[in-house]
Amino acid sequence: DAGVIQSPRHEVTEMGQEVTLRCKLISGHNSLFWYRQTMMRGLELLIYFNNNVPIDDSGMPEDRFSAKMPNASFSTLKIQPSEPRDSAVYFCASSLGGSRNIQYFGAGTRLSVL
Amino acid sequence: AQRVTQPEKLLSVFKGAPVELKCNYSYSGSPELFWYVQYSRQRLQLLLRHISRESIKGFTADLNKGETSFHLKKPFAQEEDSAMYYCALSTQGGSEKLVFGKGTKLTVNP
């Protein structure tokens, strides 16, 4: 298995543009997590899904952010419109579910909003 | 609310010296604790978790409920241990989400 796959690896966009980040889970995993990493705030959980259902989206910064799981193996995180303060590294992770299970991380998407 | 504190943003030691990365947590129940590591140009990955009581790459961590700590230790640091280390907490039997500390960047000098 290639592990959790994120695309694109790097994204540079202008303020106001829509940005879509993509994540493919490890086959057989049923939980999906989106994180944002910044120097100031470290690694923050934005939202997580279990069996395609959003369980906790309390970390989503505002209405400009949305996440979906159209099927069991794929997720998107969309920012519309993007702002310079959204610049960060975005990670997704998947797991078998349950509080004791290991989360496996993707390589991340480095987003720069100019 | 759950919280994880890693008091040192940066830690620098010499090769062969002991190293301890501190982690304190705030949670009223029984926690599950993890250490994740991110080596340069690699993805974040699990190093160890307290329920396994194992030693990985020479690292150990003991959960001290009295002091609410889960410090990561290694008696003899190696240059390849240089990385970013994150302590994380999840609530046993509850939500599976992880709360991460802000991380400690460990540099092991030759």
PDB file of C-alpha atoms in Angstrom:
ATOM      1  CA  ASP A   1       0.000   0.000   0.000  1.00  0.00           C
ATOM      2  CA  ALA A   2       1.332   3.454  -0.886  1.00  0.00           C
ATOM      3  CA  GLY A   3      -0.043   4.889   2.295  1.00  0.00           C
ATOM      4  CA  VAL A   4      -2.161   8.010   2.563  1.00  0.00           C
ATOM      5  CA  ILE A   5      -1.838  10.006  -0.641  1.00  0.00           C
ATOM      6  CA  GLN A   6      -2.315  13.752  -0.750  1.00  0.00           C
ATOM      7  CA  SER A   7      -2.415  16.039  -3.750  1.00  0.00           C
ATOM      8  CA  PRO A   8      -1.163  18.470  -4.699  1.00  0.00           C
ATOM      9  CA  ARG A   9       2.075  18.540  -2.707  1.00  0.00           C
ATOM     10  CA  HIS A  10       2.402  22.275  -3.197  1.00  0.00           C
ATOM     11  CA  GLU A  11      -0.200  24.862  -4.069  1.00  0.00           C
ATOM     12  CA  VAL A  12       0.371  28.547  -4.674  1.00  0.00           C
ATOM     13  CA  THR A  13      -2.679  30.660  -5.270  1.00  0.00           C
ATOM     14  CA  GLU A  14      -3.896  34.207  -5.035  1.00  0.00           C
ATOM     15  CA  MET A  15      -6.165  35.570  -2.384  1.00  0.00           C
ATOM     16  CA  GLY A  16      -9.801  35.017  -3.225  1.00  0.00           C
ATOM     17  CA  GLN A  17      -9.264  31.894  -5.284  1.00  0.00           C
ATOM     18  CA  GLU A  18     -10.802  28.528  -4.477  1.00  0.00           C
ATOM     19  CA  VAL A  19      -8.407  25.833  -3.314  1.00  0.00           C
ATOM     20  CA  THR A  20      -9.156  22.105  -3.207  1.00  0.00           C
ATOM     21  CA  LEU A  21      -6.912  19.669  -1.381  1.00  0.00           C
ATOM     22  CA  ARG A  22      -7.301  15.940  -1.936  1.00  0.00           C
ATOM     23  CA  CYS A  23      -6.646  12.871   0.166  1.00  0.00           C
ATOM     24  CA  LYS A  24      -6.827   9.145  -0.532  1.00  0.00           C
ATOM     25  CA  LEU A  25      -7.110   6.910   2.526  1.00  0.00           C
ATOM     26  CA  ILE A  26      -5.281   3.657   3.114  1.00  0.00           C
ATOM     27  CA  SER A  27      -7.432   0.808   1.865  1.00  0.00           C
ATOM     28  CA  GLY A  28      -9.584  -0.609   4.654  1.00  0.00           C
ATOM     29  CA  HIS A  29      -9.308   2.419   6.910  1.00  0.00           C
ATOM     30  CA  ASN A  30     -12.560   3.991   7.952  1.00  0.00           C
ATOM     31  CA  SER A  31     -11.508   7.168   9.774  1.00  0.00           C
ATOM     32  CA  LEU A  32     -10.142  10.264   8.084  1.00  0.00           C
ATOM     33  CA  PHE A  33      -8.614  13.331   9.734  1.00  0.00           C
ATOM     34  CA  TRP A  34      -7.660  16.729   8.320  1.00  0.00           C
ATOM     35  CA  TYR A  35      -5.008  18.767  10.152  1.00  0.00           C
ATOM     36  CA  ARG A  36      -3.418  22.149   9.627  1.00  0.00           C
ATOM     37  CA  GLN A  37       0.151  22.860  10.700  1.00  0.00           C
ATOM     38  CA  THR A  38       1.519  26.362  11.271  1.00  0.00           C
ATOM     39  CA  MET A  39       4.499  27.703  13.164  1.00  0.00           C
ATOM     40  CA  MET A  40       2.297  29.638  15.545  1.00  0.00           C
ATOM     41  CA  ARG A  41      -0.352  27.045  16.355  1.00  0.00           C
ATOM     42  CA  GLY A  42       1.355  23.739  15.656  1.00  0.00           C
ATOM     43  CA  LEU A  43      -0.760  20.817  14.459  1.00  0.00           C
ATOM     44  CA  GLU A  44      -4.488  21.428  14.736  1.00  0.00           C
ATOM     45  CA  LEU A  45      -7.300  19.040  13.931  1.00  0.00           C
ATOM     46  CA  LEU A  46      -9.768  20.637  11.537  1.00  0.00           C
ATOM     47  CA  ILE A  47     -12.307  17.856  11.054  1.00  0.00           C
ATOM     48  CA  TYR A  48     -12.592  14.107  11.168  1.00  0.00           C
ATOM     49  CA  PHE A  49     -14.855  11.517   9.575  1.00  0.00           C
ATOM     50  CA  ASN A  50     -15.787   8.010  10.547  1.00  0.00           C
ATOM     51  CA  ASN A  51     -17.389   5.791   7.894  1.00  0.00           C
ATOM     52  CA  ASN A  52     -17.790   8.837   5.641  1.00  0.00           C
ATOM     53  CA  VAL A  53     -19.741  10.781   8.281  1.00  0.00           C
ATOM     54  CA  PRO A  54     -18.300  13.994   9.770  1.00  0.00           C
ATOM     55  CA  ILE A  55     -17.963  13.400  13.515  1.00  0.00           C
ATOM     56  CA  ASP A  56     -16.252  16.538  14.763  1.00  0.00           C
ATOM     57  CA  ASP A  57     -15.770  19.716  12.753  1.00  0.00           C
ATOM     58  CA  SER A  58     -15.168  22.019  15.696  1.00  0.00           C
ATOM     59  CA  GLY A  59     -11.684  22.807  14.419  1.00  0.00           C
ATOM     60  CA  MET A  60     -12.834  24.158  11.072  1.00  0.00           C
ATOM     61  CA  PRO A  61     -11.869  27.831  11.203  1.00  0.00           C
ATOM     62  CA  GLU A  62     -14.887  29.332   9.477  1.00  0.00           C
ATOM     63  CA  ASP A  63     -17.426  28.883   6.731  1.00  0.00           C
ATOM     64  CA  ARG A  64     -14.799  29.334   4.066  1.00  0.00           C
ATOM     65  CA  PHE A  65     -13.580  25.823   4.867  1.00  0.00           C
ATOM     66  CA  SER A  66     -15.511  22.704   3.912  1.00  0.00           C
ATOM     67  CA  ALA A  67     -14.639  19.013   3.772  1.00  0.00           C
ATOM     68  CA  LYS A  68     -16.333  16.068   2.154  1.00  0.00           C
ATOM     69  CA  MET A  69     -15.984  12.324   1.795  1.00  0.00           C
ATOM     70  CA  PRO A  70     -17.755  11.415  -1.425  1.00  0.00           C
ATOM     71  CA  ASN A  71     -16.750   7.777  -0.916  1.00  0.00           C
ATOM     72  CA  ALA A  72     -14.982   5.568   1.588  1.00  0.00           C
ATOM     73  CA  SER A  73     -11.518   6.092   0.177  1.00  0.00           C
ATOM     74  CA  PHE A  74     -11.363   9.756  -0.789  1.00  0.00           C
ATOM     75  CA  SER A  75     -11.776  13.170   0.811  1.00  0.00           C
ATOM     76  CA  THR A  76     -11.475  16.804  -0.186  1.00  0.00           C
ATOM     77  CA  LEU A  77     -10.837  19.944   1.820  1.00  0.00           C
ATOM     78  CA  LYS A  78     -11.966  23.109   0.103  1.00  0.00           C
ATOM     79  CA  ILE A  79     -11.183  26.717   0.951  1.00  0.00           C
ATOM     80  CA  GLN A  80     -13.321  29.321  -0.775  1.00  0.00           C
ATOM     81  CA  PRO A  81     -12.330  32.125  -0.886  1.00  0.00           C
ATOM     82  CA  SER A  82      -8.743  31.629   0.229  1.00  0.00           C
ATOM     83  CA  GLU A  83      -6.902  34.218   2.331  1.00  0.00           C
ATOM     84  CA  PRO A  84      -3.175  34.723   3.083  1.00  0.00           C
ATOM     85  CA  ARG A  85      -3.708  33.555   6.677  1.00  0.00           C
ATOM     86  CA  ASP A  86      -4.716  30.141   5.314  1.00  0.00           C
ATOM     87  CA  SER A  87      -1.111  29.553   4.271  1.00  0.00           C
ATOM     88  CA  ALA A  88       0.018  26.402   6.079  1.00  0.00           C
ATOM     89  CA  VAL A  89       0.778  22.736   5.588  1.00  0.00           C
ATOM     90  CA  TYR A  90      -2.382  20.637   5.480  1.00  0.00           C
ATOM     91  CA  PHE A  91      -2.178  16.987   6.420  1.00  0.00           C
ATOM     92  CA  CYS A  92      -4.674  14.236   6.208  1.00  0.00           C
ATOM     93  CA  ALA A  93      -4.433  11.000   8.146  1.00  0.00           C
ATOM     94  CA  SER A  94      -6.397   7.780   8.177  1.00  0.00           C
ATOM     95  CA  SER A  95      -6.883   5.034  10.720  1.00  0.00           C
ATOM     96  CA  LEU A  96      -8.863   1.894  11.427  1.00  0.00           C
ATOM     97  CA  GLY A  97     -10.889   3.885  13.933  1.00  0.00           C
ATOM     98  CA  GLY A  98     -10.990   3.808  17.700  1.00  0.00           C
ATOM     99  CA  SER A  99      -9.016   5.801  20.223  1.00  0.00           C
ATOM    100  CA  ARG A 100      -6.178   3.292  20.372  1.00  0.00           C
ATOM    101  CA  ASN A 101      -5.589   3.037  16.679  1.00  0.00           C
ATOM    102  CA  ILE A 102      -2.623   4.568  14.954  1.00  0.00           C
ATOM    103  CA  GLN A 103      -3.156   7.430  12.578  1.00  0.00           C
ATOM    104  CA  TYR A 104      -1.182   7.241   9.336  1.00  0.00           C
ATOM    105  CA  PHE A 105      -0.315  10.578   7.817  1.00  0.00           C
ATOM    106  CA  GLY A 106       0.024  11.761   4.272  1.00  0.00           C
ATOM    107  CA  ALA A 107       3.001  13.805   3.122  1.00  0.00           C
ATOM    108  CA  GLY A 108       1.026  17.021   3.350  1.00  0.00           C
ATOM    109  CA  THR A 109       0.082  19.873   1.029  1.00  0.00           C
ATOM    110  CA  ARG A 110       1.991  23.106   1.452  1.00  0.00           C
ATOM    111  CA  LEU A 111      -0.418  25.928   0.656  1.00  0.00           C
ATOM    112  CA  SER A 112       0.704  29.474  -0.022  1.00  0.00           C
ATOM    113  CA  VAL A 113      -1.943  32.124  -0.527  1.00  0.00           C
ATOM    114  CA  LEU A 114      -0.484  35.346  -1.900  1.00  0.00           C
TER     115      LEU A 114
ATOM    116  CA  ALA B   1     -10.786  20.424  27.691  1.00  0.00           C
ATOM    117  CA  GLN B   2      -7.863  18.232  26.775  1.00  0.00           C
ATOM    118  CA  ARG B   3      -4.508  19.887  26.352  1.00  0.00           C
ATOM    119  CA  VAL B   4      -0.963  18.753  25.635  1.00  0.00           C
ATOM    120  CA  THR B   5       2.003  20.894  26.561  1.00  0.00           C
ATOM    121  CA  GLN B   6       5.522  20.463  25.256  1.00  0.00           C
ATOM    122  CA  PRO B   7       7.467  23.172  27.055  1.00  0.00           C
ATOM    123  CA  GLU B   8      10.557  23.098  24.835  1.00  0.00           C
ATOM    124  CA  LYS B   9      10.279  24.245  21.238  1.00  0.00           C
ATOM    125  CA  LEU B  10      13.940  23.474  20.612  1.00  0.00           C
ATOM    126  CA  LEU B  11      16.262  20.971  22.231  1.00  0.00           C
ATOM    127  CA  SER B  12      19.886  20.469  21.304  1.00  0.00           C
ATOM    128  CA  VAL B  13      22.171  17.721  22.632  1.00  0.00           C
ATOM    129  CA  PHE B  14      25.425  16.102  21.631  1.00  0.00           C
ATOM    130  CA  LYS B  15      25.656  12.602  20.197  1.00  0.00           C
ATOM    131  CA  GLY B  16      25.846  10.034  22.973  1.00  0.00           C
ATOM    132  CA  ALA B  17      24.228  12.286  25.557  1.00  0.00           C
ATOM    133  CA  PRO B  18      20.921  11.401  27.209  1.00  0.00           C
ATOM    134  CA  VAL B  19      17.850  13.167  25.924  1.00  0.00           C
ATOM    135  CA  GLU B  20      14.450  13.805  27.459  1.00  0.00           C
ATOM    136  CA  LEU B  21      11.583  15.481  25.634  1.00  0.00           C
ATOM    137  CA  LYS B  22       8.935  16.671  28.019  1.00  0.00           C
ATOM    138  CA  CYS B  23       5.203  16.266  27.612  1.00  0.00           C
ATOM    139  CA  ASN B  24       2.489  17.178  30.079  1.00  0.00           C
ATOM    140  CA  TYR B  25      -1.198  16.692  29.513  1.00  0.00           C
ATOM    141  CA  SER B  26      -4.445  17.960  30.941  1.00  0.00           C
ATOM    142  CA  TYR B  27      -7.327  15.509  31.022  1.00  0.00           C
ATOM    143  CA  SER B  28      -9.537  14.397  33.873  1.00  0.00           C
ATOM    144  CA  GLY B  29     -10.110  10.860  32.613  1.00  0.00           C
ATOM    145  CA  SER B  30      -7.836   8.017  31.556  1.00  0.00           C
ATOM    146  CA  PRO B  31      -5.789   9.099  28.543  1.00  0.00           C
ATOM    147  CA  GLU B  32      -4.218   7.324  25.620  1.00  0.00           C
ATOM    148  CA  LEU B  33      -0.836   8.908  24.878  1.00  0.00           C
ATOM    149  CA  PHE B  34       1.358   8.791  21.820  1.00  0.00           C
ATOM    150  CA  TRP B  35       4.623  10.162  20.517  1.00  0.00           C
ATOM    151  CA  TYR B  36       4.764  10.958  16.811  1.00  0.00           C
ATOM    152  CA  VAL B  37       7.949  11.912  14.966  1.00  0.00           C
ATOM    153  CA  GLN B  38       8.615  13.787  11.750  1.00  0.00           C
ATOM    154  CA  TYR B  39      12.070  13.356  10.245  1.00  0.00           C
ATOM    155  CA  SER B  40      13.298  15.844   7.666  1.00  0.00           C
ATOM    156  CA  ARG B  41      11.380  15.473   4.405  1.00  0.00           C
ATOM    157  CA  GLN B  42       9.345  12.555   5.736  1.00  0.00           C
ATOM    158  CA  ARG B  43       5.770  12.277   6.849  1.00  0.00           C
ATOM    159  CA  LEU B  44       4.622  12.315  10.438  1.00  0.00           C
ATOM    160  CA  GLN B  45       4.656   8.797  11.858  1.00  0.00           C
ATOM    161  CA  LEU B  46       3.978   7.051  15.135  1.00  0.00           C
ATOM    162  CA  LEU B  47       7.042   6.504  17.314  1.00  0.00           C
ATOM    163  CA  LEU B  48       5.422   4.825  20.295  1.00  0.00           C
ATOM    164  CA  ARG B  49       2.280   4.703  22.429  1.00  0.00           C
ATOM    165  CA  HIS B  50       1.979   4.143  26.119  1.00  0.00           C
ATOM    166  CA  ILE B  51      -0.266   1.086  25.958  1.00  0.00           C
ATOM    167  CA  SER B  52       2.425  -0.844  24.097  1.00  0.00           C
ATOM    168  CA  ARG B  53       5.072  -0.266  26.768  1.00  0.00           C
ATOM    169  CA  GLU B  54       7.715  -0.779  24.139  1.00  0.00           C
ATOM    170  CA  SER B  55      11.064   0.721  23.245  1.00  0.00           C
ATOM    171  CA  ILE B  56      11.364   2.006  19.701  1.00  0.00           C
ATOM    172  CA  LYS B  57      14.721   3.117  18.306  1.00  0.00           C
ATOM    173  CA  GLY B  58      15.964   3.193  21.889  1.00  0.00           C
ATOM    174  CA  PHE B  59      13.227   5.582  23.010  1.00  0.00           C
ATOM    175  CA  THR B  60      10.917   4.902  25.928  1.00  0.00           C
ATOM    176  CA  ALA B  61       8.118   6.864  27.518  1.00  0.00           C
ATOM    177  CA  ASP B  62       6.348   6.215  30.793  1.00  0.00           C
ATOM    178  CA  LEU B  63       2.934   7.517  31.642  1.00  0.00           C
ATOM    179  CA  ASN B  64       2.959   9.200  35.040  1.00  0.00           C
ATOM    180  CA  LYS B  65      -0.646   9.875  35.985  1.00  0.00           C
ATOM    181  CA  GLY B  66       0.309  11.619  39.200  1.00  0.00           C
ATOM    182  CA  GLU B  67       2.377  14.185  37.356  1.00  0.00           C
ATOM    183  CA  THR B  68       0.221  13.987  34.195  1.00  0.00           C
ATOM    184  CA  SER B  69       3.352  13.508  32.147  1.00  0.00           C
ATOM    185  CA  PHE B  70       4.539  11.295  29.315  1.00  0.00           C
ATOM    186  CA  HIS B  71       8.159  12.269  28.803  1.00  0.00           C
ATOM    187  CA  LEU B  72      10.165  10.682  25.987  1.00  0.00           C
ATOM    188  CA  LYS B  73      13.639   9.466  26.889  1.00  0.00           C
ATOM    189  CA  LYS B  74      16.676   7.965  25.257  1.00  0.00           C
ATOM    190  CA  PRO B  75      19.904   7.239  27.127  1.00  0.00           C
ATOM    191  CA  PHE B  76      22.285   7.843  24.200  1.00  0.00           C
ATOM    192  CA  ALA B  77      21.143  10.174  21.445  1.00  0.00           C
ATOM    193  CA  GLN B  78      22.177   9.565  17.838  1.00  0.00           C
ATOM    194  CA  GLU B  79      22.419  12.084  14.989  1.00  0.00           C
ATOM    195  CA  GLU B  80      19.628  10.299  13.140  1.00  0.00           C
ATOM    196  CA  ASP B  81      17.299  11.114  16.047  1.00  0.00           C
ATOM    197  CA  SER B  82      17.234  14.731  14.920  1.00  0.00           C
ATOM    198  CA  ALA B  83      13.594  15.418  14.077  1.00  0.00           C
ATOM    199  CA  MET B  84      10.404  17.100  15.198  1.00  0.00           C
ATOM    200  CA  TYR B  85       8.649  15.229  18.008  1.00  0.00           C
ATOM    201  CA  TYR B  86       4.978  15.590  18.863  1.00  0.00           C
ATOM    202  CA  CYS B  87       3.209  14.301  21.933  1.00  0.00           C
ATOM    203  CA  ALA B  88      -0.484  13.500  21.419  1.00  0.00           C
ATOM    204  CA  LEU B  89      -3.465  12.567  23.545  1.00  0.00           C
ATOM    205  CA  SER B  90      -6.725  10.807  22.859  1.00  0.00           C
ATOM    206  CA  THR B  91      -9.445   9.971  25.338  1.00  0.00           C
ATOM    207  CA  GLN B  92      -9.820   6.276  26.051  1.00  0.00           C
ATOM    208  CA  GLY B  93     -13.204   4.963  25.114  1.00  0.00           C
ATOM    209  CA  GLY B  94     -14.212   8.307  23.748  1.00  0.00           C
ATOM    210  CA  SER B  95     -13.409  10.325  20.695  1.00  0.00           C
ATOM    211  CA  GLU B  96     -10.624   8.981  18.548  1.00  0.00           C
ATOM    212  CA  LYS B  97      -9.317  12.394  17.679  1.00  0.00           C
ATOM    213  CA  LEU B  98      -5.810  13.307  18.750  1.00  0.00           C
ATOM    214  CA  VAL B  99      -4.837  16.501  20.508  1.00  0.00           C
ATOM    215  CA  PHE B 100      -1.242  17.344  19.676  1.00  0.00           C
ATOM    216  CA  GLY B 101       1.327  19.384  21.516  1.00  0.00           C
ATOM    217  CA  LYS B 102       3.153  22.049  19.538  1.00  0.00           C
ATOM    218  CA  GLY B 103       6.177  19.872  19.103  1.00  0.00           C
ATOM    219  CA  THR B 104       9.835  19.885  20.086  1.00  0.00           C
ATOM    220  CA  LYS B 105      12.572  20.104  17.496  1.00  0.00           C
ATOM    221  CA  LEU B 106      15.430  17.877  18.578  1.00  0.00           C
ATOM    222  CA  THR B 107      18.876  18.438  17.147  1.00  0.00           C
ATOM    223  CA  VAL B 108      21.625  15.944  17.914  1.00  0.00           C
ATOM    224  CA  ASN B 109      25.029  17.432  17.205  1.00  0.00           C
ATOM    225  CA  PRO B 110      28.053  15.324  16.238  1.00  0.00           C
TER     226      PRO B 110
END
